[in-house]
Each structure stands twice: as C-alpha cells, then as structure tokens.
Coordinates of C-alpha atoms in Angstrom, one line a residue:
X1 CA 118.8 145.3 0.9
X2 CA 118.0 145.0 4.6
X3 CA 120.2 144.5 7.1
X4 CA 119.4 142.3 10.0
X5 CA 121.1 143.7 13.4
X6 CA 120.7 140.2 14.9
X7 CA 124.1 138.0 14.3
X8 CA 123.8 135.5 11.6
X9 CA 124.5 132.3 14.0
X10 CA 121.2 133.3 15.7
X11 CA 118.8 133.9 12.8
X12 CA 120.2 130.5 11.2
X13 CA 119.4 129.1 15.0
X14 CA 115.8 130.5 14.8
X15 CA 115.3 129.9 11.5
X16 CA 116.2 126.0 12.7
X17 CA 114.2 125.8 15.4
X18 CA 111.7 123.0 16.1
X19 CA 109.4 124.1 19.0
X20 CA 108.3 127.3 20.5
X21 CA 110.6 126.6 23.3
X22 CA 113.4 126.6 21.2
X23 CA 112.5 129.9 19.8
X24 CA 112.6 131.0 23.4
X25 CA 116.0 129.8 24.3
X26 CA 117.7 131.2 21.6
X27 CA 116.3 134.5 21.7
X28 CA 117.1 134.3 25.3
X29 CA 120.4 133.8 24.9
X30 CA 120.8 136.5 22.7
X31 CA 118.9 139.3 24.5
X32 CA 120.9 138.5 27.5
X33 CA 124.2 139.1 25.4
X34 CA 122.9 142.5 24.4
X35 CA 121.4 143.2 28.0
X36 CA 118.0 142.3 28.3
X37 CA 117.2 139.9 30.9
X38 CA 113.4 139.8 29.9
X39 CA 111.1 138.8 27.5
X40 CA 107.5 138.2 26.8
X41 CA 106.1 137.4 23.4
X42 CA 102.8 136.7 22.5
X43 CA 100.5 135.8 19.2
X44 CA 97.2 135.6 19.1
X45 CA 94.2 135.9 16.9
X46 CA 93.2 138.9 15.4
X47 CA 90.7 141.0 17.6
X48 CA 91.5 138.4 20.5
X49 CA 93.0 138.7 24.1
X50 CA 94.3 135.5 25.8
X51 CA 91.2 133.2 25.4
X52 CA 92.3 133.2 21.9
X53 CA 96.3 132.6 22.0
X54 CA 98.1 131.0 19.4
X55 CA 102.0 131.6 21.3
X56 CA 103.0 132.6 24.7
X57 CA 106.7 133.0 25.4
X58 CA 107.6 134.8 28.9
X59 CA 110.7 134.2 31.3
X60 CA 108.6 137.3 33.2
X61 CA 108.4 136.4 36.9
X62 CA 106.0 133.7 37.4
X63 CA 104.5 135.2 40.3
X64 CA 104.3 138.6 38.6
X65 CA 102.2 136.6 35.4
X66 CA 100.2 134.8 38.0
X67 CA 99.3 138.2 39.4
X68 CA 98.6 140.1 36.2
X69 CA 96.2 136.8 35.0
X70 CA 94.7 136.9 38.3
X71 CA 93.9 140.7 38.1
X72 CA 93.2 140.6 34.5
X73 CA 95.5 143.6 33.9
X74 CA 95.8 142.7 29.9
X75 CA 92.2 144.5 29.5
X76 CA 94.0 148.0 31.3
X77 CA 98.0 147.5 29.8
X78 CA 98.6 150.3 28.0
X79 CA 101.7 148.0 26.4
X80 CA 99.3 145.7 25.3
X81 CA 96.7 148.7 24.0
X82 CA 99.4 150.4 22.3
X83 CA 101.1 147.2 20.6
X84 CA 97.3 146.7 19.3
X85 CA 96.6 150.1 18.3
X86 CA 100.5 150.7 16.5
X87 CA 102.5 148.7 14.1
X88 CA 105.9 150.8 15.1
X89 CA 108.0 149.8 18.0
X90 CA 107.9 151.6 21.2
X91 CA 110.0 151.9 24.7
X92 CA 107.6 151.8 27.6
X93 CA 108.9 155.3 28.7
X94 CA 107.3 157.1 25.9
X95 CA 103.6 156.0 27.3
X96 CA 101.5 158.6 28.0
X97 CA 100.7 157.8 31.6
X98 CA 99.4 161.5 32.8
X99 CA 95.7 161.1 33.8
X100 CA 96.4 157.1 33.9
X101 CA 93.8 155.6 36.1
X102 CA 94.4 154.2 39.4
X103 CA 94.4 150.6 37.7
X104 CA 97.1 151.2 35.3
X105 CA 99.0 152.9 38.2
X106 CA 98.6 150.3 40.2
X107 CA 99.5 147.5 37.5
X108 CA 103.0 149.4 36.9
X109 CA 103.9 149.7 40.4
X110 CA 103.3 146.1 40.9
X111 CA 105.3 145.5 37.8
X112 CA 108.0 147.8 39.2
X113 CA 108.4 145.7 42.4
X114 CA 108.5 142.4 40.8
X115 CA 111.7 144.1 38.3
X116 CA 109.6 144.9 35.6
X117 CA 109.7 148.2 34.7
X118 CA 112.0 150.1 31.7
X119 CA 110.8 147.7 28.3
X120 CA 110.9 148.1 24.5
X121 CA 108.0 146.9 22.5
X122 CA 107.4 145.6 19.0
X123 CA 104.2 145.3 17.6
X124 CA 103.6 141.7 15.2
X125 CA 100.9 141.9 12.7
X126 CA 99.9 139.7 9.9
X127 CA 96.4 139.0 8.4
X128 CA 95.2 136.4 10.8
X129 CA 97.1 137.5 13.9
X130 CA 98.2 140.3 16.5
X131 CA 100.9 140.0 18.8
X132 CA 103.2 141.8 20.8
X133 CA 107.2 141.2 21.7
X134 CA 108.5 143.2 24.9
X135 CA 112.0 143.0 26.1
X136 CA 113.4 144.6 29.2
X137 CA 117.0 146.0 29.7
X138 CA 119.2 145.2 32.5
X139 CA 121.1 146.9 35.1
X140 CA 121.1 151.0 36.7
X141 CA 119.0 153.7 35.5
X142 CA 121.8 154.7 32.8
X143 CA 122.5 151.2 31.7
X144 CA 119.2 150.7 31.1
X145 CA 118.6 154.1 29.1
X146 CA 122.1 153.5 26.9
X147 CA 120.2 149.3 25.9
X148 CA 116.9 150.9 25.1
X149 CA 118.4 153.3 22.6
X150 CA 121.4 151.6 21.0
X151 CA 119.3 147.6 20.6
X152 CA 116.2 149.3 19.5
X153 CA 117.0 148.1 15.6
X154 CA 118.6 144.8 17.0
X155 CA 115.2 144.1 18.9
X156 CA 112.8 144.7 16.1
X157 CA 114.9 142.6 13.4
X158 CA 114.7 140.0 16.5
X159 CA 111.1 140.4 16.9
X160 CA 109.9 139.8 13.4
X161 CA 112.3 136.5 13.0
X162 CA 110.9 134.8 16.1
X163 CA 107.2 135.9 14.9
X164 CA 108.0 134.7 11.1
X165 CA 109.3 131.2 12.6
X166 CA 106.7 130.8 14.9
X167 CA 103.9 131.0 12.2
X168 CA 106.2 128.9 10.3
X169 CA 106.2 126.2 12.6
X170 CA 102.2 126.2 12.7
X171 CA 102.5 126.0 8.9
X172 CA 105.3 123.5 8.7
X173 CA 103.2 121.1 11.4
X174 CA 99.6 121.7 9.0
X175 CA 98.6 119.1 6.0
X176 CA 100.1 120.5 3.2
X177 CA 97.1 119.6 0.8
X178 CA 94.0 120.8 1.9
X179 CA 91.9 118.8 -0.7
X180 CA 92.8 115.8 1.7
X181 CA 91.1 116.8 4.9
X182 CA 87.9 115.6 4.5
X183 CA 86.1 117.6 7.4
X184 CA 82.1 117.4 7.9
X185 CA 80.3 121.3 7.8
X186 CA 79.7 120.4 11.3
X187 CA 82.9 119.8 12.4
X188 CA 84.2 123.0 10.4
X189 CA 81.6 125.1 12.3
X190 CA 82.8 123.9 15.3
X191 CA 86.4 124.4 14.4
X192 CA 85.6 128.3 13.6
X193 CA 83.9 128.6 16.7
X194 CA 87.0 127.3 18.4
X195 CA 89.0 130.1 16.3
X196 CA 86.5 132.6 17.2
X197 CA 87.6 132.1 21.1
X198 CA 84.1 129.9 22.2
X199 CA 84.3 127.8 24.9
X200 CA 82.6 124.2 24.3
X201 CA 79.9 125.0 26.3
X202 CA 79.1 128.3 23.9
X203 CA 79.6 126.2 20.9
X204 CA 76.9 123.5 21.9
X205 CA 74.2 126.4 22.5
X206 CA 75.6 128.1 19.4
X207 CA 74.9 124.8 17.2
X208 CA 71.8 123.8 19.3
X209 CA 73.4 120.7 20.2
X210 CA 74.8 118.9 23.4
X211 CA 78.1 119.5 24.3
X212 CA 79.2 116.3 24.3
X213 CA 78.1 116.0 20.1
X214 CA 80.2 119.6 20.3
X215 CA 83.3 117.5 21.8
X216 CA 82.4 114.9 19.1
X217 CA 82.8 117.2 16.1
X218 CA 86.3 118.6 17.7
X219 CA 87.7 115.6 18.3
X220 CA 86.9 114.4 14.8
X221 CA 88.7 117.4 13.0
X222 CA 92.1 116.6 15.8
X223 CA 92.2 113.2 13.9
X224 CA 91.7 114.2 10.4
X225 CA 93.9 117.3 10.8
X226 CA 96.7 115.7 13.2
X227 CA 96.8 117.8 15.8
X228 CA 97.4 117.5 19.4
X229 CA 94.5 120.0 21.2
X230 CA 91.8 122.2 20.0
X231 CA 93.3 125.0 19.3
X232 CA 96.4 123.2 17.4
X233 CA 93.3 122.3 14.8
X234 CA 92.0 125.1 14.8
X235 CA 95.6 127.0 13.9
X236 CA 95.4 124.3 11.5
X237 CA 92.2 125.0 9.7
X238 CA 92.8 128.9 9.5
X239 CA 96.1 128.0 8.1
X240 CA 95.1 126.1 5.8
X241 CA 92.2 128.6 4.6
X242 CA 89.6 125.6 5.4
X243 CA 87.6 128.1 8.0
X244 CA 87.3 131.7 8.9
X245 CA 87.6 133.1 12.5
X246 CA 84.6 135.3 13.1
X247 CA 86.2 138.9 14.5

C-alpha cells in the first residue's frame, strides 16, 4: 500500500480545496514547515508552453517571473526541458550544465541573484497534460543539501496531490452530462482551436471567417458550457471528451 510522506491534515486540506489559490496556500504552508520557501507549479496542455496553460502557481519573485517572461527563458530552461523529456523527479544540481550555452548560463545566474538557485523537480503527466512542480530549499549551502535529500519522497507525494486536485477541480467545475451541451460544429472547431493554443486572430483565418464571427462561436460555447473565459471552456470541452486539442 502506498505511503504518502505528506501529513494527513494536509492531503484532507488539498483534497478540500476549492480554488487553485487554495491549493497554493496549503502547499505553501507545508513546504515552508519542511524548508522550502519556493514553489512554482504549472499544467499545461500536452505539447504546449505558456500560450497553452491550464494552472500557474508560483510565490517565485515577481520581478524574477517578469524577467524570465520577458526573456522568454522557458524555450532554453533546462528544468522545464528536463520535466518534459522525464517522468522521474529531479534536484536541479544533477543538470548537466557542462557545454551549457551562454543563455542558459545566463538564465541561472540571473536566477541565482534573485534567490533562486538549489530546487527539486517533479515531472506531472497525464493524457491531456504536462506539467512541472519545483520547490526550492531554504537556508546555507548544507541546509539546503540535507532538505533536497531527506523531502525528496515528501515532495513528489506532494506534487502528484496538488496536480490530482487541480484536474479535479477543472472536472468538478465541467457539466457532468455531456449529451446536454448542445454545441454547433462551429463553435467546437473554434473551441479546439482554442485548445490547440490559436489566438482569435489565427482562428478566424483558420475558419475563413471574421474574427468577430470567431469571437461569436467562443462566446457561445462560454454560455452553453458555464465557464468564465476561453480557455475555462476549452478545459471544459477536452474534459468532457467533446473536442480534441490538435498536438
């Protein structure tokens, strides 16, 4: 039988939890009992980068993610290539940075001077999505070393709770008969598109229509599936199997 490393108050907490931002506060709380004073988690469709996210939760530095965004270090992060590539968790000290180029360098010593540098990694995967969870340790050199090898097991249980819940939560917030969602084949197209990571812009040319008639269709499928922005219906309509993400 497996045995969770993550105290049973907090997975009865996150298995509770209403909103992403819950999620977030709880596994907060948590890492910084163990001591990690950092986390970043992110979901995404499958084959995607950010123009395609389902869930972002970071207490990073905000000027550090406004920097990292700006420079669009996510296509060079060898954390994000390896937690794309892997499906086993990984501390940031065991990437192969000999022969990095002057990018990567250049992203980590930024990182460095904004506090993020030692981190542990988990990889998320399920059919639809990719993600990645990072937390980063606390305190000197030592401390630091002694947290990334004794709450490696504590980190990954943690990882995989906050990733089950926050697919639960999309699921929980979907229709939960699809036969009821009466959508047009135009506004499903448009909705796959949305999956897919197009812009409204790119769907209009794609469907050789205006955007505004683009705009239309997407609006239309927000009402009929109840959710709050574009993306919310389009998590909606992948989870609920009523259109494919092209990847």
């Amino acid at each position: 039988m497996w045995e969770c490393r993550v105290p049973s108050q907090d997975v009865k907490a996150l298995a509770a939890a209403g909103t992403p931002k819950e999620i977030e506060d709880i596994a907060g709380s948590f890492l910084l009992r163990i001591g990690f004073n950092r986390m970043a988690f992110h979901l995404s469709w499958r084959g995607s980068h950010s123009d395609r996210m389902v869930a972002l939760l970071c207490n990073y530095p905000p000027a550090w993610v406004e920097r990292y965004l700006d420079q669009q270090y996510l296509y060079h992060d060898p954390v994000h290539k390896r937690g794309m590539m892997s499906v086993l968790p990984f501390t940031w000290r065991s990437l192969p940075l000999d022969g990095a180029s002057k990018t990567v360098r250049t992203l980590f010593e930024e990182a460095a001077g904004h506090g993020i540098a030692d981190g542990f990694s988990v990889p998320l995967h399920s059919p639809a999505t990719q993600g990645l969870f990072s937390a980063l340790p606390d305190g000197s050199f030592n401390e630091r070393t002694r947290a990334l090898e004794e709450r490696g097991a504590a980190l990954t249980d943690l990882a995989h709770l906050m990733h089950e819940r926050i697919l639960a939560l999309y699921k929980a917030q979907a229709m939960p008969d699809r036969k009821l969602i009466d959508l047009t084949e135009r506004e499903k197209e448009a909705l796959m598109w949305i999956a897919s990571g197009k812009t409204g812009r790119e769907i209009a040319r794609i469907m050789a229509i205006s955007e505004d008639t683009a705009n239309q269709h997407v609006r239309a499928s927000m009402v009929k599936l109840s959710a709050s922005t574009r993306t919310h219906a389009a998590v909606k309509a992948v989870t609920l199997g009523i259109v494919q993400p092209l990847i």
